[in-house]
Structures are given as C-alpha cells and as structure tokens.
Coordinates of C-alpha atoms in Angstrom, one line a residue:
X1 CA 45.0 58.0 223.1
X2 CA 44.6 58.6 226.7
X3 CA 44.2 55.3 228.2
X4 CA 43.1 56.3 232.1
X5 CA 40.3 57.7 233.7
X6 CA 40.9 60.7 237.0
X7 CA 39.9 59.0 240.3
X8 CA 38.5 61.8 241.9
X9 CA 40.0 61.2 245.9
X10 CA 36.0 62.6 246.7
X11 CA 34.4 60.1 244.9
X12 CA 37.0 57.3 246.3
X13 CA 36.2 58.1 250.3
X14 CA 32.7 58.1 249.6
X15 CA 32.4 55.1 247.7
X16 CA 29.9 52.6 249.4
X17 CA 31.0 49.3 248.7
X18 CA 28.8 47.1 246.6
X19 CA 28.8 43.7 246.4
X20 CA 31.1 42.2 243.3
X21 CA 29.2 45.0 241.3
X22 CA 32.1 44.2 238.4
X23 CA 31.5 40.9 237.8
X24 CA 27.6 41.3 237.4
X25 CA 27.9 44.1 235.4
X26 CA 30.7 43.1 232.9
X27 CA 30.0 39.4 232.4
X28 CA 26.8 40.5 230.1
X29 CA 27.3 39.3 226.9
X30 CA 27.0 35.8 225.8
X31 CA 29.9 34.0 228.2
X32 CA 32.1 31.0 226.6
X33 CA 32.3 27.9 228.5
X34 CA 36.2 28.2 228.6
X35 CA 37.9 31.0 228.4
X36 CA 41.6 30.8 227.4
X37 CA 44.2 33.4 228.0
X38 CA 47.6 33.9 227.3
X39 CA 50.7 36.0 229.2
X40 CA 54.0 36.9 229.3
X41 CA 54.3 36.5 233.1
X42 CA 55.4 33.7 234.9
X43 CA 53.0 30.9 236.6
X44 CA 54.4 30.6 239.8
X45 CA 52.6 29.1 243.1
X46 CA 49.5 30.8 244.0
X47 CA 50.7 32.6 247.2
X48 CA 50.6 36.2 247.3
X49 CA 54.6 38.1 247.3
X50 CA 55.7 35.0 247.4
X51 CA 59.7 35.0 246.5
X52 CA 59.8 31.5 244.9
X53 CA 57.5 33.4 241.9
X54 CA 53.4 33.8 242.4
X55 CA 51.1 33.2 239.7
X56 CA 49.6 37.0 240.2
X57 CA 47.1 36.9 237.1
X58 CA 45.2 33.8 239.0
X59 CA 44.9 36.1 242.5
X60 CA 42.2 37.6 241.4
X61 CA 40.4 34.6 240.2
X62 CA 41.1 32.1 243.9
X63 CA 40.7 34.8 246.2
X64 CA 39.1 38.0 247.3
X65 CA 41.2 41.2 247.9
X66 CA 40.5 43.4 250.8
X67 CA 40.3 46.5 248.5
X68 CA 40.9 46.5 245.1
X69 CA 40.4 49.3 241.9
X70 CA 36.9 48.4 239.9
X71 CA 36.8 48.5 236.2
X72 CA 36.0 51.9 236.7
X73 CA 38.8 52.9 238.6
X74 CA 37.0 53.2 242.2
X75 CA 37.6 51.6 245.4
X76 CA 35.8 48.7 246.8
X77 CA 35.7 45.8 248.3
X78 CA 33.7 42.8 248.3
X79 CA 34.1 41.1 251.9
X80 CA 34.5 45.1 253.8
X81 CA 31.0 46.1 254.3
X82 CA 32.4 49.4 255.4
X83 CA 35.6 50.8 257.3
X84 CA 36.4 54.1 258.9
X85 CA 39.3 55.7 261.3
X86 CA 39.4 56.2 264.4
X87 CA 39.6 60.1 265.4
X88 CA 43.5 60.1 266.0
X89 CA 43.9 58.2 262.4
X90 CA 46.3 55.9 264.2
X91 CA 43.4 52.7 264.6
X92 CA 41.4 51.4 261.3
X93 CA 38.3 49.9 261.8
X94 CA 36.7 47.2 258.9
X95 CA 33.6 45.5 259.1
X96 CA 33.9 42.0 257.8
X97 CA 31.1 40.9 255.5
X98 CA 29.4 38.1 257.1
X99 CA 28.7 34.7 254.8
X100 CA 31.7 34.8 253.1
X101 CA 33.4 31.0 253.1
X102 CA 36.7 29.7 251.7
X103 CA 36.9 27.0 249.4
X104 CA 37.9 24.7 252.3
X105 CA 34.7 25.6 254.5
X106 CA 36.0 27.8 256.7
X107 CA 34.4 30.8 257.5
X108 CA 36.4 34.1 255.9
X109 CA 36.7 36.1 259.6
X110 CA 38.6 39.3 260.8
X111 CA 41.1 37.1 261.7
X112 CA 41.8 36.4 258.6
X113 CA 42.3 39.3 257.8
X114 CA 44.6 40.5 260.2
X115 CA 46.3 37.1 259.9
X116 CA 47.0 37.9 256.2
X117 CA 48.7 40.8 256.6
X118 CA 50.7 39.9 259.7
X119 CA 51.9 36.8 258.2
X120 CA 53.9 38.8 255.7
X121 CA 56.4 38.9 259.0
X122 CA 56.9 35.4 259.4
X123 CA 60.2 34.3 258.0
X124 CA 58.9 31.1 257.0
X125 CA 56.4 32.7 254.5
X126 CA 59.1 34.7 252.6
X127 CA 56.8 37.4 251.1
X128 CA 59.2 39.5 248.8
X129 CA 58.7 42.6 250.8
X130 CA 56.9 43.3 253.8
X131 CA 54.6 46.7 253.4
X132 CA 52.9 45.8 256.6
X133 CA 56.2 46.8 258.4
X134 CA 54.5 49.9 260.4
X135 CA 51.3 48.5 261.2
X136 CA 51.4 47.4 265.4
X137 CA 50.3 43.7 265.2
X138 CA 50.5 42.7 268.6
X139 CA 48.2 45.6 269.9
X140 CA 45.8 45.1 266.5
X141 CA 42.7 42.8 267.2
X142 CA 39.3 41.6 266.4
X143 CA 36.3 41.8 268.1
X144 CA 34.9 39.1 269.9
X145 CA 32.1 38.3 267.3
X146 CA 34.9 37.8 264.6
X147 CA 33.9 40.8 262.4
X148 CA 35.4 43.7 263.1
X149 CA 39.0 44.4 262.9
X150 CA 41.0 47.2 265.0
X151 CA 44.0 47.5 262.8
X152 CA 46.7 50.0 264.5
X153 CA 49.7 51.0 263.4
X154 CA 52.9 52.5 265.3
X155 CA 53.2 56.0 266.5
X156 CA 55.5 56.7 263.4
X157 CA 52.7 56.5 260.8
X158 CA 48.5 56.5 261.0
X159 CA 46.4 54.3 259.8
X160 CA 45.5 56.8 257.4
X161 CA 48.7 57.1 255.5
X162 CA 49.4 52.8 255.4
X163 CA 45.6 52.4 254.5
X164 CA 46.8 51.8 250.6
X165 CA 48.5 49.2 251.6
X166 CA 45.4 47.5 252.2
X167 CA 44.6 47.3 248.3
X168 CA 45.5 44.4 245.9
X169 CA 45.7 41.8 248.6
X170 CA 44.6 38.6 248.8
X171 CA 42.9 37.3 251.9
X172 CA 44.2 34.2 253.3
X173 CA 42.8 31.0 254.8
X174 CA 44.4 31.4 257.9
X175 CA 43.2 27.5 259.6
X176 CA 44.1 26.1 256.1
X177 CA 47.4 27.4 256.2
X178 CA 48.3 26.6 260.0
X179 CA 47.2 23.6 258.6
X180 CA 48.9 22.9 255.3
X181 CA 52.1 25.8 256.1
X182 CA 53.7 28.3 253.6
X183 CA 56.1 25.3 251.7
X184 CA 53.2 23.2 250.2
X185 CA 52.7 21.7 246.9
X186 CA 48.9 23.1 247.5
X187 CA 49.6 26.3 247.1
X188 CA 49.7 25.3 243.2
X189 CA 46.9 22.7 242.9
X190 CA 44.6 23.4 245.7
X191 CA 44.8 27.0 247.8
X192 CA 42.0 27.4 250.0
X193 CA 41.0 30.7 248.6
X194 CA 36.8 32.7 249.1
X195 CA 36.9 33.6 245.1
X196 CA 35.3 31.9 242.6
X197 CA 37.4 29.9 241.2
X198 CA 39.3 26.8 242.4
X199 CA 42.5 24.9 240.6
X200 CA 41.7 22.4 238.3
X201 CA 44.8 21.4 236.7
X202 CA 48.1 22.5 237.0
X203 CA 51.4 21.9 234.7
X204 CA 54.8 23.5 236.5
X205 CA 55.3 26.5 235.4
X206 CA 53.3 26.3 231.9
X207 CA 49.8 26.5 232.4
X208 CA 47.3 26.8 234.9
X209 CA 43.3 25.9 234.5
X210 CA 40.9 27.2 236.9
X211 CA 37.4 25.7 237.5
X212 CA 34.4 28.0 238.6
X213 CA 33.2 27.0 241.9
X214 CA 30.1 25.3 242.9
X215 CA 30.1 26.4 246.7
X216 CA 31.4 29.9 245.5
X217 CA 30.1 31.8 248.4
X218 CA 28.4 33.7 245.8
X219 CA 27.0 31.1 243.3
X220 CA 23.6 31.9 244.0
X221 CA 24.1 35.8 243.0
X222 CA 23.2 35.6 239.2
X223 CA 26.9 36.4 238.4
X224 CA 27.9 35.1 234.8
X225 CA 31.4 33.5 234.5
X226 CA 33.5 31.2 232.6
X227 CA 33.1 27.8 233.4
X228 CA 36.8 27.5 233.2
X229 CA 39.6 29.3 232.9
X230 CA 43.0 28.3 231.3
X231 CA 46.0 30.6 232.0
X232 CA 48.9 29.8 229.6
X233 CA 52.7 31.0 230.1
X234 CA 54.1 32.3 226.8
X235 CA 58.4 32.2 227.3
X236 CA 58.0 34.1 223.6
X237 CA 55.7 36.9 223.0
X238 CA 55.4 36.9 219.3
X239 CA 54.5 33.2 219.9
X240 CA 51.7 34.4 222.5
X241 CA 50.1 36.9 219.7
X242 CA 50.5 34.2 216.9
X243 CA 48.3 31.8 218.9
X244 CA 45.8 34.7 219.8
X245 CA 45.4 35.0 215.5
X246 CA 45.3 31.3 215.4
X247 CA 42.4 31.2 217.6
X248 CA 44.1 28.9 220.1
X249 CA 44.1 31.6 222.9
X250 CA 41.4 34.6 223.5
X251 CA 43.4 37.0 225.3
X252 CA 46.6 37.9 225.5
X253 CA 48.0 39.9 228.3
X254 CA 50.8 42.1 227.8
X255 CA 52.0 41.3 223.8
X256 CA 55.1 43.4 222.7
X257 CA 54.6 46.5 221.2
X258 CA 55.0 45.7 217.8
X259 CA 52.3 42.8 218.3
X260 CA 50.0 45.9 219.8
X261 CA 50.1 48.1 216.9
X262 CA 49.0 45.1 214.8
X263 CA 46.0 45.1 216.7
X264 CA 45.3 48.3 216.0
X265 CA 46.1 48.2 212.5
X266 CA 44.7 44.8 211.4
X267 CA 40.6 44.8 209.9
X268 CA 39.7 41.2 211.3
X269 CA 38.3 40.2 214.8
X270 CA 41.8 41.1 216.9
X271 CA 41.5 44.3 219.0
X272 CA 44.1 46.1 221.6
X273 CA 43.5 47.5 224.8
X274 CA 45.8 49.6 227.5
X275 CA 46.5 48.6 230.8
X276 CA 47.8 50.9 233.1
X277 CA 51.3 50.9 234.0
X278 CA 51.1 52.8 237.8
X279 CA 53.9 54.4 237.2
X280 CA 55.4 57.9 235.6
X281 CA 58.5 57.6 233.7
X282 CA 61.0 60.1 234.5
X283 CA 64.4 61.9 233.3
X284 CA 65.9 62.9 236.4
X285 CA 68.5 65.3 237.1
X286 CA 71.6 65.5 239.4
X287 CA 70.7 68.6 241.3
X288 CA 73.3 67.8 244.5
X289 CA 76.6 68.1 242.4
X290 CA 77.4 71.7 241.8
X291 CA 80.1 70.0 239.6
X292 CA 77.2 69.3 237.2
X293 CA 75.5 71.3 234.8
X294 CA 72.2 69.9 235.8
X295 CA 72.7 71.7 239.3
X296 CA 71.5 75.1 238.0
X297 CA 68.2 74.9 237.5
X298 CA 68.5 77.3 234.6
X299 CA 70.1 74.3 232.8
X300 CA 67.0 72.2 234.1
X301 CA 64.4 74.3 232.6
X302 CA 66.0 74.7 229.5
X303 CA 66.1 71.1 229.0
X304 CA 62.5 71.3 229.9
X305 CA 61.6 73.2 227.4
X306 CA 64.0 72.7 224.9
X307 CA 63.0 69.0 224.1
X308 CA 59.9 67.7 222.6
X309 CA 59.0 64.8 225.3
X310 CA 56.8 63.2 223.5
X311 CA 58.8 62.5 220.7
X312 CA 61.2 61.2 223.2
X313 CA 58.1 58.6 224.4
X314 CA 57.5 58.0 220.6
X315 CA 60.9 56.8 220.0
X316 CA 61.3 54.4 223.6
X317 CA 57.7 52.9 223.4
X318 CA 56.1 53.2 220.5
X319 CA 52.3 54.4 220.7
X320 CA 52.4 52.2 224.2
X321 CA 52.6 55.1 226.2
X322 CA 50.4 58.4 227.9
X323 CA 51.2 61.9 228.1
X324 CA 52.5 62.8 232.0
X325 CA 50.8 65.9 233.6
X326 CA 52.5 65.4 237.0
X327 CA 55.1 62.9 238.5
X328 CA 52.6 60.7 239.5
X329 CA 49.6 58.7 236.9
X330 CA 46.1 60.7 236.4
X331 CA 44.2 58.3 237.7
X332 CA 46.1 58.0 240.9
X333 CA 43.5 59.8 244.0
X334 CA 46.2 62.1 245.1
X335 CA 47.0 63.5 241.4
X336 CA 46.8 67.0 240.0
X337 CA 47.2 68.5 236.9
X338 CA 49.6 70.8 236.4
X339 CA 50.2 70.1 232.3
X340 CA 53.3 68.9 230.3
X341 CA 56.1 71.8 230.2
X342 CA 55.7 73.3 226.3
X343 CA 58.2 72.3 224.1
X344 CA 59.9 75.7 222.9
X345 CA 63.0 75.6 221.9
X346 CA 63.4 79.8 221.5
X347 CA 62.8 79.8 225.1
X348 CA 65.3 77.4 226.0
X349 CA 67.8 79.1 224.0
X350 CA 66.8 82.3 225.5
X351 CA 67.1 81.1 229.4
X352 CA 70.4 79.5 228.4
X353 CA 71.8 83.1 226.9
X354 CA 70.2 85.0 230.1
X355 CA 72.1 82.5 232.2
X356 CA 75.0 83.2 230.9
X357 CA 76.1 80.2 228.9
X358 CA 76.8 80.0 225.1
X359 CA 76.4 77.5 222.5
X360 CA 78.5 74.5 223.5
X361 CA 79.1 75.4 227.0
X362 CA 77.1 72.9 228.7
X363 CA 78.4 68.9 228.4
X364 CA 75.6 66.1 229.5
X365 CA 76.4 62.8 229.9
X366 CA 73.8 59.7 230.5
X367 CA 73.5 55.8 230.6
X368 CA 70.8 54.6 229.2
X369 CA 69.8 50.9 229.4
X370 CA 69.9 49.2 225.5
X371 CA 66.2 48.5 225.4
X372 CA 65.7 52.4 226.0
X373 CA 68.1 52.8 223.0
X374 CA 66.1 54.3 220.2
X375 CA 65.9 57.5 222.5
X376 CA 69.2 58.8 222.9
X377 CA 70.2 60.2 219.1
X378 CA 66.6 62.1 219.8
X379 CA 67.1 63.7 223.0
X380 CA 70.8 64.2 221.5
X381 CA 69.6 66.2 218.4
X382 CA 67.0 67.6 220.3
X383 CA 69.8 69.0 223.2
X384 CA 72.1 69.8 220.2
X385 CA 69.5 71.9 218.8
X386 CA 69.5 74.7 222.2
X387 CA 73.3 74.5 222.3
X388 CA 74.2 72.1 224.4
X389 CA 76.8 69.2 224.4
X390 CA 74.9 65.4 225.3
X391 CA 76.6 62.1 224.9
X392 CA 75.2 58.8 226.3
X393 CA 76.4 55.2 226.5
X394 CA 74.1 52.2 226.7
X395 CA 73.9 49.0 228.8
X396 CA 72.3 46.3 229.7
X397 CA 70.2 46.4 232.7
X398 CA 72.8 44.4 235.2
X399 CA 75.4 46.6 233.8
X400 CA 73.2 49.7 234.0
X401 CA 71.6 49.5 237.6
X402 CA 75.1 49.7 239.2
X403 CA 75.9 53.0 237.3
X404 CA 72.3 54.4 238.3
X405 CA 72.9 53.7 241.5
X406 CA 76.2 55.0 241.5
X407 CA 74.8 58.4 240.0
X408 CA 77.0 57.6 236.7
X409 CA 76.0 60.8 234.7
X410 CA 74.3 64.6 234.7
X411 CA 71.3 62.8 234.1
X412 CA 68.7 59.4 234.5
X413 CA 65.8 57.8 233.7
X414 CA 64.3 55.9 236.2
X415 CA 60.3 54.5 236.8
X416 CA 59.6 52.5 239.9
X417 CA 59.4 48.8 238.9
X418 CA 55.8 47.3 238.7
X419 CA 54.5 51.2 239.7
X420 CA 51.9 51.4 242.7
X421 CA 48.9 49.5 241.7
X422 CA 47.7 50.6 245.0
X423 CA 48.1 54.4 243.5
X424 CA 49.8 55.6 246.4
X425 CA 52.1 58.0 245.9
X426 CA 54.4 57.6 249.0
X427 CA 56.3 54.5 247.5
X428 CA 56.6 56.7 244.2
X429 CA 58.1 60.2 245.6
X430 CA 60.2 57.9 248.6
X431 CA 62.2 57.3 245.1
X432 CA 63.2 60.7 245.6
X433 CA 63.7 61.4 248.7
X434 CA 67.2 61.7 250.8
X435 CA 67.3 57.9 250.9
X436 CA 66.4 56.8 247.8
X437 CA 68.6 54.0 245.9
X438 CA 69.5 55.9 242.9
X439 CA 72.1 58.7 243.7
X440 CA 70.3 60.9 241.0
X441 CA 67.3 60.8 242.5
X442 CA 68.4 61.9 246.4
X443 CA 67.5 65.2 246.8
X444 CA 69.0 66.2 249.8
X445 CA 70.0 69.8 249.8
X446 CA 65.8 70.8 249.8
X447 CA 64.3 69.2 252.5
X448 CA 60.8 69.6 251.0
X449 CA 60.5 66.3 249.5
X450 CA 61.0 64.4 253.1
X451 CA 59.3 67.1 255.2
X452 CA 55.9 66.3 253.1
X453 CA 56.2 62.9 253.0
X454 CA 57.0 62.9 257.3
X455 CA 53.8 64.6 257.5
X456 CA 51.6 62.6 254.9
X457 CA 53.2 59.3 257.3
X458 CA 51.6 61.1 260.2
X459 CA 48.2 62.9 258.6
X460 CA 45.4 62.0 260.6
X461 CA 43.0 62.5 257.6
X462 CA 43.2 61.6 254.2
X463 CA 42.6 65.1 253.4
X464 CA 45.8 66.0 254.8
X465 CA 47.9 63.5 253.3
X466 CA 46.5 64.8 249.8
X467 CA 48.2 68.3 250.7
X468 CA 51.3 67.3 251.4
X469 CA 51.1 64.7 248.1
X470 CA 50.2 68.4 246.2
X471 CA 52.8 70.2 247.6
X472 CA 55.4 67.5 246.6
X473 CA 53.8 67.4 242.8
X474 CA 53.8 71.3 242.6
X475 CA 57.7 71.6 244.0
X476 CA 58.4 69.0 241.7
X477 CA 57.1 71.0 238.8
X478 CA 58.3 74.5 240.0
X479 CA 61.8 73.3 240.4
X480 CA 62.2 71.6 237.1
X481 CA 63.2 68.3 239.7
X482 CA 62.4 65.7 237.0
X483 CA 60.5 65.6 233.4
X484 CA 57.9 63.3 234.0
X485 CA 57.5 62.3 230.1
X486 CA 55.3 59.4 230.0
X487 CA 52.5 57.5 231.8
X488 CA 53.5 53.8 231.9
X489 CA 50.9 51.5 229.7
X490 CA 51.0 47.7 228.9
X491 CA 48.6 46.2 226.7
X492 CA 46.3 43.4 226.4
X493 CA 45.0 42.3 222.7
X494 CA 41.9 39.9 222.8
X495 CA 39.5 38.4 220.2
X496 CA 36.9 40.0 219.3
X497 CA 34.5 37.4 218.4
X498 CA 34.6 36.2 222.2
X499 CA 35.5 39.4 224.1
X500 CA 34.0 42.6 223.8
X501 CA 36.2 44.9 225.8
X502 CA 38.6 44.5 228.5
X503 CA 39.4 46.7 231.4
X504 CA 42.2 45.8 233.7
X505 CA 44.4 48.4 236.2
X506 CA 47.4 45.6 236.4
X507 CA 49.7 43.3 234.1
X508 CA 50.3 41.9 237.7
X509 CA 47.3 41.0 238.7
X510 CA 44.6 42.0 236.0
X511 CA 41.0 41.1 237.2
X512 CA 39.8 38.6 234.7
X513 CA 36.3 39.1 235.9
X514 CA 36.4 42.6 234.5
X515 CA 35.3 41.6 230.7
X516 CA 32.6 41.8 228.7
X517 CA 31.5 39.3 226.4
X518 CA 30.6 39.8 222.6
X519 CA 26.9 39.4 222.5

C-alpha cells in the first residue's frame, strides 16, 4: 500500500529543469471542457500565507512556484532556467527564465522574485509565518539585466540550508501589487498571477471558477488543459463524496476515510488515490524526567518492541496511512532507511526482566486527543501484554494542546501540522530540539539533536547538510527517542470516466495540472 516514491537527493541536485514537463505529459487523454473539483479546505483570497485564509488549491493554477515537487516527485521549476551556490554557500544565484509574463502584462523579472519573498516581512501583508526570516534582503539583489538574482542570507545560516524554503511558492506581481496593495478585493477575483489560469467567478468563500488563459505565457506550447476549472468548498465531507457519486463533482480532494475505503471497495467508475501527508507521525517519549519511566531507555525499547505499530496506525487511520522507516517521509531527499523496529513481544519482556523491573512495575500515563481515540485500548492491551501499567485520558484538541505543551504524561503523540511539503527536514527535527513547543519533545540533556541541526544551518553543501540530517535519523533510531509509526497520507477520490489517475504531493496546494485524462 505504499503510497510514495524515494527522491533520491542525487537525482534532485542534478535535475535540469524542463519546461512545465507535467502538464504536457499528464494532460494526455481526452481533456473535458470543465473540470469540476470538490475539497474539504477553505476558499480563502488567493494570496499566498495569507492569515485572513488563502485559497491554496487555486496557487497552483494563477501562478508559478519558484520550485515545486513534479508528479514524480523531482524538483523543478518552470521560470528558474538554472541556479547554483556561490562557493561559501552563503549567496544563491537563479537565472530567471526570460518571456515569462503575468496576467496583467508585466514582465515576471528577478525582482519579482526577490520581491516575493521579502514581502513576507512587510506587516501590512500579514503572511502567517515568515520562513524568509534568515535570508539578508537588503544586501540580496538582481542584476542589472533583470534576470539573475543574488539571494544571500545572514551569517547564521547558508543559502544552502534555507534553499527549501524556496519550494511551493508562488511568485508575485510585484508592480501589480504596489499597485493594487495586500487588502484588495482582487486578490479574490482578479490576482495578477504568470500561470495559466485567471479568475472567472468568484462566490465568498463557496466556490471559485478558474478560466484558462488566452495570453498564458505558454498558450502556444501544445499544453492540453481544462478550459475551466470550478473549485467547490464542501463544509461536509460525506456531502463532498455524495456529489462525486452523483456526478456533480469529478474530484474530490481529501474525503474522510470512510468515504476512501468506499472507493476502493465499490465496482463502478469511482477510484481513490493517496496524497502525501509530509509528515511522520510519532509517539514520543519523556526522556528529561528521571521521575518518569520513559527516561530509561530500557523502558523505551521495550515499548518499541513490545507493540505492534501498525496495528496502532490501523486503529487511528484506517488504511489512510504508510509504514515509517525513519522520523522523517521516504520520499523526503534527506531520508534513509533504517526499517520499522520488529514487533516482539518475548524481547520486550526479556529487556524489561534484564532491567530489573517486574510485571506491573512500570505505570504510563498519556493524553490522547478524541479523534485519536480508537488507539488507546490497543496500545493499552498491547503495553498490558509486556507487563506494564498504561492509562490514557482523551480530549479535545483545545483541551489537549495545553496538556502537550505542558508535557502532561510519560508519553505523546505529536506530527508537525501540514508536514514539510518542501521535504525539509529542519522544520521537522526543530520539533525536537531544546526549544521545541511540546515539553515531550525537548531533548535537552543530549545535545546531538541541536549540534546537527547548527551545522546543517551552516553547511556550505548540500552534501553536508544530508550528514548531519543522517546523523539526527540514526540517533533517533539508536536511542529509541520516538516510534515514528506512520507516514501521514490524505486522499483524493475522482471519477473514473473523466480522470485517469491523479498525482498530487499536497492537500494544501495539490497541482491540478498533474492529471491524466481517461482516453
């Protein structure tokens, strides 16, 4: 059921960018005039990180990314003819494609660019979060022909280690919006945007319909798309798969789980897809409390061993859900395999006795959040089983956080909300650093955790960032830190009549260029 493909780091540095290779190679069957899809995510504006809501599954339609993940997993770019660092890794250098034009007429430049990313500063914007915080602004520039940008960073980080941040985002119009600023009703009807696809009609909140555009910078290219696009908001999932059965939708992005296995199960022309989740769940342990049992890392193994994960997975997600090999997603660049720890519980037993402790000894307690319910009798019996003592309360997710954060419990599950689409694993092991949120997760006694990730700031290749990323999986492992149980997957369910397969590496901002059309 594996539902993700390795991106070999290799392959990724030496991809050579080819032009919107996704959208002429996946738009080959017989393409509908109108394609209509269906989600479970808000239709906000159409600004990227916005924090008045952003309507991310129509980024992908109105504008170009500077980087993105292909259907195949691979890195690319459609307006970056090609990049490369400078030799201290501290200055990135991209060559704008030339010929690439907004929908307003501009011309998409290197400033631009640059402009995009610094902009995430400006108070008056109000991205959510700024990820651009270490990159030097005021010493970054473009070259006086427009197309090549010198993108520097601080002396606390290279290039190299903040180029991820680089993926999944939208390039903006920068004259357009000095024109039109960050509060206008355009950013929902009319965003100046170099993708194909313009707004044609817009209901608050409810549904969106994009238009394929005439001057589309790449109109000429023989690329095969929808005429139009409508993007409906479903408040109600059921209702969303109902109306994918009923023909009145085509594709429905992220349907509950129940609605999934349907797909799978049912003869007629629905079919179900994964979309990865970029993200590992984990069951983390307190290992700064000597107070709690979870400290010894005797216990820890046990535990380890002593469960069967993937029953655990079975009984929080269903079958929407991969096996984990490492703390971090297969197909991130950075990942390796180091294998699930093997359910035996004679071993666990056995290190619990040569530890010292007897049946009983050992008392675990947990919060769990109530949608994550189903999983605590499991783990319970499962824990009961090797001898030792587990009780668990659940909450709802206000209620819960606070208690996470609190370190409430021996031990946690946590999974970094929305995962890494841009598959970097610094945002993913910060969560368990020193400074993390969640007092379960600091590990503070063992510096390894921050010494890698100081070094992987400062790596001046991205061949030594991937070394310190190993050594932080392999310590992970070795030290029983976490059980990374599950790869995160959400689902998309389409018809099968219309759509022959789907490949998308985000509920957030799935490329809807990346299908194929029944024939």
């Amino acid at each position: 059921m594996k539902a993700t493909r390795i991106l070999s780091m290799v392959l990724a540095l030496a991809m050579v960018f080819a032009l919107a290779l996704s959208g002429s190679a996946l738009a080959d069957g017989a393409v509908p005039e109108v394609l209509r899809v269906g989600t479970s995510e808000e239709l906000g504006q159409l600004l990227p990180n916005s924090a008045a809501g952003e309507c991310g599954v129509g980024d992908f339609l109105v504008y170009d990314m500077i980087f993105y993940y292909d259907a195949d997993n691979n890195l690319t770019s459609d307006i970056i003819d090609d990049y490369h660092f400078e030799d201290d890794g501290f200055t990135l250098v991209m060559n704008v494609r030339e010929g690439v034009t907004f929908s307003s007429g501009n011309p998409l430049t290197g400033e631009d660019v640059l402009f995009t990313l610094a902009s995430a500063q400006e108070p008056d914007r109000q991205a959510i979060k700024s990820d651009f915080e270490l990159f030097d602004f005021e010493n970054s520039y473009v070259s006086d022909d427009g197309y090549t940008v010198y993108l520097k960073t601080f002396d606390t980080a290279t290039a190299v280690s903040q180029f991820s941040m680089l993926i999944q985002v939208p390039v903006l119009d920068k004259a357009w919006v000095e024109e039109n600023g960050w509060t206008s009703e355009l950013w929902y009807t009319a965003p100046s945007g170099s993708g194909p696809y313009g707004v044609a009609d817009y209901l608050t909140g409810n549904t969106y319909t994009f238009a394929l555009r005439d001057d589309w910078w790449m109109a000429d290219a023989g690329i095969e798309y929808p005429n139009e696009i409508t993007l409906t908001a479903y408040a109600e999932k059921s209702t969303m798969y109902i109306d994918l059965e009923n023909g009145s939708i085509d594709l429905a992005i992220e349907p509950s789980s129940e609605d999934f296995v349907r797909s799978q199960d049912e003869g007629d022309n629905i079919e179900g897809v994964f979309i990865n989740g970029n993200v590992c769940n984990w069951i983390v342990f307190d290992v700064e409390d000597p107070d709690s049992a979870t400290y010894d890392i005797e216990v820890r193994k046990a535990i380890a061993h002593g469960v069967d994960w993937e029953q655990i997975a079975v009984a929080g997600k269903g079958v929407m859900w991969d096996p984990a090999t490492s703390s971090i997603p297969s197909y991130f660049p950075d990942y390796i395999d180091l294998g699930q720890y093997e359910y035996d519980p004679e071993l666990a037993r056995q290190i619990l006795a040569d530890a010292g402790y007897a049946d009983g000894d050992i008392n675990l307690y947990m919060v769990i959040s109530t949608n994550a319910q189903a999983t605590g009798p499991v783990l319970q019996a499962y824990l009961a089983d090797i001898g030792i003592n587990f009780t668990f309360d659940a909450f709802d997710i206000p209620t819960a956080v606070p208690l996470w954060i609190e370190g409430e419990g021996d031990i946690s599950t946590f999974a970094m909300m929305g995962g890494s689409a841009a598959h970097d694993p610094y945002w993913v092991y910060k969560e368990l650093a020193s400074t993390a949120t969640m007092k379960d997760n600091q590990t503070v006694t063992d510096t390894t955790i921050d010494d890698c990730l100081a070094k992987a700031l400062v790596a001046e290749t991205e061949e030594e960032a991937h070394e310190y990323y190993v050594q932080i999986q392999q310590w992970i492992y070795d030290t029983y830190r976490i059980v990374p149980y599950f790869e995160e997957v959400n689902g998309a369910c389409f018809n099968s009549d219309i759509i022959s397969s789907v490949q998308f590496n985000s509920k957030q901002m799935p490329d809807l260029r990346n299908i194929v059309y029944a024939g």
